[in-house]
Structure formats: C-alpha cells, structure tokens
C-alpha cells in the first residue's frame, strides 16, 4: 500500500503551477537577469508593479517606482553585474499571486576598481498586474562567506 501511495503523496506535496504561469514567470525572471547585466534601470522598472518593493542586502528598503529607480541607479553607478539566475522554485498561490525562489552567481565589477565573485539567493513575490506577472516584492542576500 505504501509503495503505491508514494506517487500520489508526491503529487500532493508538489505545488501545482500551470504551464502558462511557469513560462510567463520564467520569462520575467530572465528579463530581470538581462536588465541587471545591462545595468539598465529603465529595463528593470517595468518589471515591478506600481506598488513594488525592493529589499537589497545592506540598503534601505525601496518602496514604489521612484525609490526603486533611485536604488537601481545607485547600484548601477557603483557596480556592473555579470550574473546568471537558476530558478529553483515557482509556486502559484492564486490567480493573482505567486512566488519564485532563485539562486544567482557570477561576478561583479566594482567601478572604482576590482572584481569579485557574486553569489546570492533571492525571493520574488510576484503579482499579476493587468494580466502580466510582475515583481511585487524582491529581496536577496549573499551566500558567500563574509570577508
């Protein structure tokens, strides 16, 4: 009985995500990766909802489009990223909300001089705004040991 029940139990514990939602959210996360690597605030902003919040490690929380734009402008003025995202999990919580968990790695070029490894874990809370998945909340932290 247990061996025949395991596939059913596995299906019950795995979050159900429609193929369309998974495709749309994957495209959103790849667009975000591309915008980061291009140091493009103008490409990042449309990926956020109008009520979006950006929570970067070691920085104040940026709330709303103008604050988010200022945070990315400040970031891109200081560094250039070359990272790739690995999408670890996408969970559709409702027709309007989902979340994604990712890990990213690559390198960061410090504009004042120098280069270092970049390795983070990220959590995206996503909301469907006017039929399009966008970033509602985003936070990340480094997974590299402190130096």
Coordinates of N, CA and C in Angstrom, one line a residue:
X1 N 0.8 -1.2 0.0 CA 0.0 0.0 0.0 C 0.9 1.3 0.0
X2 N 1.9 1.3 0.8 CA 2.8 2.4 0.9 C 3.5 2.7 -0.4
X3 N 4.0 1.7 -1.1 CA 4.7 2.0 -2.4 C 3.7 2.5 -3.5
X4 N 2.5 2.1 -3.4 CA 1.5 2.6 -4.4 C 1.0 3.9 -4.1
X5 N 1.1 4.3 -2.8 CA 0.7 5.7 -2.4 C 1.7 6.7 -2.6
X6 N 3.0 6.4 -2.7 CA 4.1 7.4 -2.8 C 3.9 8.3 -3.9
X7 N 3.6 7.9 -5.1 CA 3.4 8.8 -6.2 C 2.3 9.8 -5.9
X8 N 1.2 9.4 -5.3 CA 0.1 10.3 -5.0 C 0.5 11.3 -4.0
X9 N 1.2 10.8 -2.9 CA 1.7 11.7 -1.9 C 2.7 12.8 -2.5
X10 N 3.5 12.3 -3.4 CA 4.5 13.2 -4.0 C 3.7 14.3 -4.8
X11 N 2.7 13.9 -5.5 CA 1.9 14.8 -6.3 C 1.2 15.8 -5.4
X12 N 0.7 15.4 -4.2 CA 0.0 16.3 -3.3 C 0.9 17.3 -2.7
X13 N 2.2 17.0 -2.5 CA 3.1 17.9 -1.9 C 3.8 18.8 -2.8
X14 N 3.8 18.5 -4.1 CA 4.4 19.4 -5.1 C 3.4 20.5 -5.5
X15 N 3.8 21.8 -5.5 CA 2.9 22.8 -5.9 C 2.5 22.7 -7.3
X16 N 1.3 23.0 -7.6 CA 0.8 23.0 -9.0 C 1.0 24.3 -9.6
X17 N 1.7 24.4 -10.7 CA 1.9 25.6 -11.5 C 1.5 25.4 -12.9
X18 N 0.6 26.2 -13.4 CA 0.2 26.0 -14.8 C 1.4 26.2 -15.7
X19 N 1.4 25.6 -16.9 CA 2.5 25.7 -17.8 C 2.6 27.2 -18.3
X20 N 1.5 27.8 -18.5 CA 1.5 29.2 -18.9 C 2.1 30.1 -17.8
X21 N 1.7 29.9 -16.6 CA 2.3 30.7 -15.5 C 3.8 30.5 -15.4
X22 N 4.2 29.3 -15.4 CA 5.6 28.9 -15.3 C 6.4 29.6 -16.4
X23 N 5.9 29.6 -17.7 CA 6.5 30.2 -18.8 C 6.6 31.7 -18.6
X24 N 5.5 32.3 -18.2 CA 5.5 33.8 -18.0 C 6.4 34.2 -16.9
X25 N 6.4 33.5 -15.8 CA 7.3 33.9 -14.7 C 8.8 33.6 -15.1
X26 N 9.0 32.6 -15.7 CA 10.4 32.3 -16.2 C 10.9 33.4 -17.1
X27 N 10.0 33.9 -18.0 CA 10.4 35.0 -18.9 C 10.6 36.3 -18.1
X28 N 9.8 36.5 -17.1 CA 10.0 37.7 -16.2 C 11.4 37.6 -15.5
X29 N 11.7 36.5 -15.0 CA 13.0 36.4 -14.3 C 14.2 36.5 -15.2
X30 N 14.0 36.0 -16.4 CA 15.1 36.1 -17.4 C 15.3 37.6 -17.8
X31 N 14.1 38.3 -18.0 CA 14.2 39.7 -18.3 C 14.8 40.5 -17.2
X32 N 14.6 40.1 -15.9 CA 15.2 40.8 -14.8 C 16.8 40.5 -14.9
X33 N 17.1 39.3 -15.1 CA 18.6 39.0 -15.2 C 19.2 39.8 -16.3
X34 N 18.6 39.9 -17.4 CA 19.1 40.7 -18.6 C 19.2 42.1 -18.2
X35 N 18.2 42.7 -17.5 CA 18.3 44.1 -17.1 C 19.4 44.4 -16.1
X36 N 19.6 43.4 -15.2 CA 20.7 43.6 -14.2 C 22.0 43.6 -15.0
X37 N 22.2 42.6 -15.8 CA 23.5 42.5 -16.6 C 23.8 43.7 -17.5
X38 N 22.7 44.4 -17.9 CA 22.8 45.6 -18.8 C 22.9 46.8 -18.0
X39 N 22.9 46.7 -16.6 CA 22.9 47.9 -15.8 C 21.8 48.9 -16.2
X40 N 20.6 48.4 -16.5 CA 19.5 49.2 -17.0 C 18.3 49.4 -16.1
X41 N 18.3 50.5 -15.4 CA 17.2 50.9 -14.6 C 15.9 51.0 -15.4
X42 N 16.0 51.5 -16.6 CA 14.8 51.7 -17.4 C 14.3 50.3 -17.9
X43 N 15.1 49.3 -17.9 CA 14.6 47.9 -18.2 C 14.1 47.2 -16.9
X44 N 14.6 47.6 -15.8 CA 14.2 47.0 -14.5 C 12.8 47.5 -14.1
X45 N 12.6 48.8 -14.2 CA 11.4 49.4 -13.6 C 10.0 48.8 -14.2
X46 N 9.9 48.5 -15.5 CA 8.6 47.9 -15.9 C 8.4 46.5 -15.4
X47 N 9.4 45.9 -14.9 CA 9.2 44.5 -14.3 C 8.6 44.5 -13.0
X48 N 8.5 45.7 -12.3 CA 7.9 45.8 -11.0 C 6.5 46.3 -11.1
X49 N 5.7 46.0 -10.1 CA 4.3 46.5 -10.1 C 4.4 48.0 -9.6
X50 N 3.3 48.7 -9.7 CA 3.3 50.1 -9.2 C 3.5 50.2 -7.7
X51 N 3.2 49.1 -7.0 CA 3.3 49.1 -5.5 C 4.6 48.2 -5.1
X52 N 5.5 48.0 -6.0 CA 6.6 47.2 -5.8 C 7.5 47.6 -4.7
X53 N 8.2 46.7 -4.1 CA 9.2 47.0 -3.0 C 10.5 46.1 -3.3
X54 N 11.6 46.8 -3.2 CA 12.9 46.2 -3.5 C 13.7 46.3 -2.1
X55 N 14.1 45.1 -1.7 CA 14.9 45.0 -0.4 C 16.3 44.4 -0.7
X56 N 17.2 45.3 -0.8 CA 18.6 44.8 -1.1 C 19.4 44.7 0.2
X57 N 20.2 43.7 0.3 CA 21.0 43.5 1.5 C 21.9 44.7 1.7
X58 N 21.9 45.2 3.0 CA 22.7 46.3 3.4 C 22.2 47.6 3.0
X59 N 21.0 47.7 2.4 CA 20.5 49.0 1.9 C 19.1 49.2 2.5
X60 N 18.6 50.5 2.5 CA 17.3 50.7 3.0 C 16.3 50.1 2.0
X61 N 15.1 49.8 2.4 CA 14.0 49.3 1.6 C 13.6 50.4 0.6
X62 N 13.5 50.1 -0.7 CA 13.0 51.0 -1.7 C 11.5 50.7 -2.0
X63 N 10.6 51.6 -1.8 CA 9.2 51.4 -1.9 C 8.7 52.3 -3.1
X64 N 8.1 51.7 -4.1 CA 7.5 52.5 -5.1 C 8.4 52.8 -6.3
X65 N 7.9 53.1 -7.4 CA 8.8 53.3 -8.6 C 9.9 54.3 -8.5
X66 N 9.7 55.5 -7.9 CA 10.8 56.4 -7.9 C 11.9 56.0 -6.9
X67 N 11.5 55.4 -5.8 CA 12.5 54.9 -4.8 C 13.3 53.7 -5.4
X68 N 12.5 52.8 -6.1 CA 13.2 51.7 -6.7 C 14.2 52.1 -7.8
X69 N 13.7 53.1 -8.6 CA 14.6 53.7 -9.7 C 15.9 54.2 -9.1
X70 N 15.8 55.0 -8.0 CA 16.9 55.6 -7.3 C 17.9 54.5 -6.8
X71 N 17.3 53.4 -6.2 CA 18.1 52.3 -5.7 C 18.9 51.6 -6.8
X72 N 18.3 51.4 -7.9 CA 19.0 50.7 -9.0 C 20.0 51.7 -9.7
X73 N 19.6 52.9 -9.8 CA 20.6 53.9 -10.3 C 21.9 53.9 -9.5
X74 N 21.7 53.9 -8.1 CA 22.8 54.0 -7.2 C 23.6 52.7 -7.4
X75 N 23.0 51.5 -7.5 CA 23.7 50.3 -7.6 C 24.5 50.2 -8.9
X76 N 23.8 50.6 -10.0 CA 24.5 50.5 -11.3 C 25.6 51.6 -11.5
X77 N 25.5 52.7 -10.7 CA 26.6 53.7 -10.7 C 27.9 53.1 -10.0
X78 N 27.7 52.2 -9.1 CA 28.8 51.6 -8.4 C 29.4 50.3 -8.9
X79 N 28.5 49.5 -9.5 CA 28.9 48.2 -10.0 C 28.3 47.8 -11.3
X80 N 29.0 46.8 -11.9 CA 28.4 46.2 -13.1 C 28.3 44.7 -12.8
X81 N 27.2 44.1 -13.0 CA 26.9 42.7 -12.7 C 27.0 41.9 -14.0
X82 N 27.5 40.6 -13.8 CA 27.5 39.6 -14.8 C 27.1 38.3 -14.1
X83 N 25.8 38.1 -14.0 CA 25.2 37.0 -13.2 C 24.2 36.2 -14.1
X84 N 24.1 35.0 -13.6 CA 23.0 34.1 -14.2 C 22.1 33.6 -13.0
X85 N 20.9 33.5 -13.3 CA 19.9 33.1 -12.3 C 19.5 31.6 -12.6
X86 N 19.4 30.8 -11.5 CA 19.0 29.5 -11.6 C 17.6 29.5 -10.9
X87 N 16.5 29.2 -11.6 CA 15.2 29.2 -11.0 C 15.0 27.9 -10.2
X88 N 14.9 28.0 -8.9 CA 14.8 26.8 -8.1 C 13.3 26.4 -7.8
X89 N 12.5 27.4 -7.8 CA 11.1 27.1 -7.4 C 10.2 28.2 -7.9
X90 N 9.0 27.8 -8.5 CA 8.0 28.7 -8.8 C 6.7 28.1 -8.2
X91 N 6.0 28.9 -7.4 CA 4.8 28.5 -6.8 C 3.7 29.5 -7.1
X92 N 2.6 29.0 -7.7 CA 1.4 29.9 -7.9 C 0.5 29.7 -6.8
X93 N 0.3 30.8 -6.0 CA -0.5 30.8 -4.8 C -2.0 31.1 -5.1
X94 N -2.2 31.8 -6.2 CA -3.6 32.2 -6.6 C -3.5 32.7 -8.1
X95 N -4.6 33.1 -8.6 CA -4.5 33.7 -10.0 C -3.8 35.0 -10.0
X96 N -3.7 35.6 -8.8 CA -3.0 37.0 -8.8 C -1.6 36.9 -8.2
X97 N -1.3 36.0 -7.3 CA 0.0 35.9 -6.6 C 0.7 34.6 -6.9
X98 N 2.1 34.8 -6.9 CA 3.0 33.6 -7.0 C 4.3 34.1 -6.3
X99 N 5.1 33.1 -6.1 CA 6.5 33.4 -5.7 C 7.5 32.6 -6.4
X100 N 8.7 33.1 -6.5 CA 9.8 32.4 -7.1 C 11.0 32.5 -6.2
X101 N 11.7 31.4 -6.1 CA 13.0 31.3 -5.4 C 14.1 31.0 -6.4
X102 N 15.1 31.8 -6.3 CA 16.2 31.6 -7.3 C 17.6 31.7 -6.6
X103 N 18.6 31.3 -7.3 CA 20.0 31.4 -6.8 C 20.7 32.0 -8.0
X104 N 21.6 33.0 -7.8 CA 22.4 33.6 -8.8 C 23.8 33.5 -8.5
X105 N 24.6 33.5 -9.6 CA 26.1 33.6 -9.4 C 26.7 34.2 -10.6
X106 N 27.9 34.7 -10.4 CA 28.7 35.3 -11.4 C 29.7 36.2 -10.8
X107 N 29.9 37.4 -11.4 CA 30.9 38.3 -10.9 C 30.4 39.7 -10.9
X108 N 31.0 40.6 -10.1 CA 30.7 42.0 -10.0 C 31.9 42.8 -10.3
X109 N 31.8 43.7 -11.2 CA 32.9 44.6 -11.5 C 32.7 45.9 -10.7
X110 N 33.6 46.2 -9.8 CA 33.4 47.4 -9.0 C 34.0 48.6 -9.8
X111 N 33.2 49.6 -10.0 CA 33.6 50.7 -10.9 C 34.8 51.5 -10.4
X112 N 35.0 51.5 -9.1 CA 36.2 52.1 -8.5 C 37.5 51.3 -8.7
X113 N 37.3 50.1 -9.2 CA 38.4 49.2 -9.4 C 38.2 47.9 -8.7
X114 N 38.5 46.8 -9.3 CA 38.4 45.5 -8.7 C 37.2 44.7 -9.2
X115 N 37.3 43.4 -8.9 CA 36.2 42.5 -9.4 C 36.1 41.4 -8.3
X116 N 34.9 40.9 -8.1 CA 34.7 39.9 -7.1 C 33.6 38.9 -7.5
X117 N 33.6 37.8 -6.9 CA 32.5 36.8 -7.1 C 31.2 37.3 -6.6
X118 N 30.1 36.9 -7.2 CA 28.8 37.3 -6.8 C 28.0 36.0 -6.7
X119 N 27.4 35.8 -5.5 CA 26.6 34.6 -5.3 C 25.5 34.9 -4.3
X120 N 24.2 34.8 -4.8 CA 23.1 35.2 -3.9 C 22.0 34.2 -4.0
X121 N 21.1 34.3 -3.0 CA 19.8 33.7 -3.1 C 18.7 34.8 -3.1
X122 N 17.7 34.5 -3.8 CA 16.7 35.5 -4.0 C 15.3 35.0 -3.8
X123 N 14.4 35.9 -3.3 CA 13.0 35.5 -3.2 C 12.2 36.7 -3.9
X124 N 11.3 36.3 -4.8 CA 10.5 37.2 -5.5 C 9.0 36.9 -5.2
X125 N 8.3 37.9 -4.7 CA 6.8 37.7 -4.6 C 6.3 38.4 -5.8
X126 N 5.5 37.7 -6.6 CA 5.0 38.2 -7.9 C 3.5 38.4 -7.8
X127 N 3.1 39.5 -8.6 CA 1.6 39.7 -8.7 C 1.3 40.0 -10.1
X128 N 0.1 39.4 -10.5 CA -0.4 39.7 -11.9 C -1.0 41.0 -11.9
X129 N -0.4 41.9 -12.7 CA -0.9 43.3 -12.8 C -1.4 43.5 -14.2
X130 N -2.7 43.8 -14.4 CA -3.2 43.9 -15.8 C -2.9 42.7 -16.7
X131 N -3.0 41.5 -16.1 CA -2.7 40.3 -16.9 C -1.3 39.9 -17.1
X132 N -0.4 40.7 -16.5 CA 1.1 40.4 -16.7 C 1.7 40.2 -15.3
X133 N 2.5 39.1 -15.2 CA 3.3 38.8 -13.9 C 4.4 39.9 -13.8
X134 N 4.4 40.5 -12.6 CA 5.4 41.5 -12.3 C 6.0 41.2 -10.9
X135 N 7.0 41.9 -10.6 CA 7.7 41.8 -9.2 C 6.9 42.7 -8.3
X136 N 6.4 42.1 -7.2 CA 5.7 42.9 -6.2 C 6.6 43.2 -5.0
X137 N 7.4 42.1 -4.6 CA 8.4 42.3 -3.6 C 9.6 41.5 -4.0
X138 N 10.8 42.0 -3.7 CA 12.0 41.3 -4.1 C 13.1 41.5 -3.1
X139 N 13.7 40.5 -2.6 CA 14.8 40.6 -1.6 C 15.9 39.5 -2.0
X140 N 17.1 39.9 -1.6 CA 18.2 38.9 -1.9 C 19.2 39.1 -0.8
X141 N 20.0 38.0 -0.6 CA 21.2 38.1 0.3 C 22.3 37.2 -0.3
X142 N 23.5 37.6 0.1 CA 24.7 36.9 -0.4 C 24.7 35.5 0.3
X143 N 25.2 34.5 -0.5 CA 25.5 33.2 0.1 C 27.0 33.0 0.2
X144 N 27.8 34.0 -0.1 CA 29.3 33.9 0.1 C 29.6 34.2 1.6
X145 N 30.6 33.6 2.1 CA 31.0 33.9 3.5 C 31.5 35.4 3.6
X146 N 31.3 36.0 4.7 CA 31.7 37.4 4.9 C 33.3 37.5 4.8
X147 N 33.8 38.6 4.3 CA 35.2 38.8 4.2 C 35.7 40.0 5.0

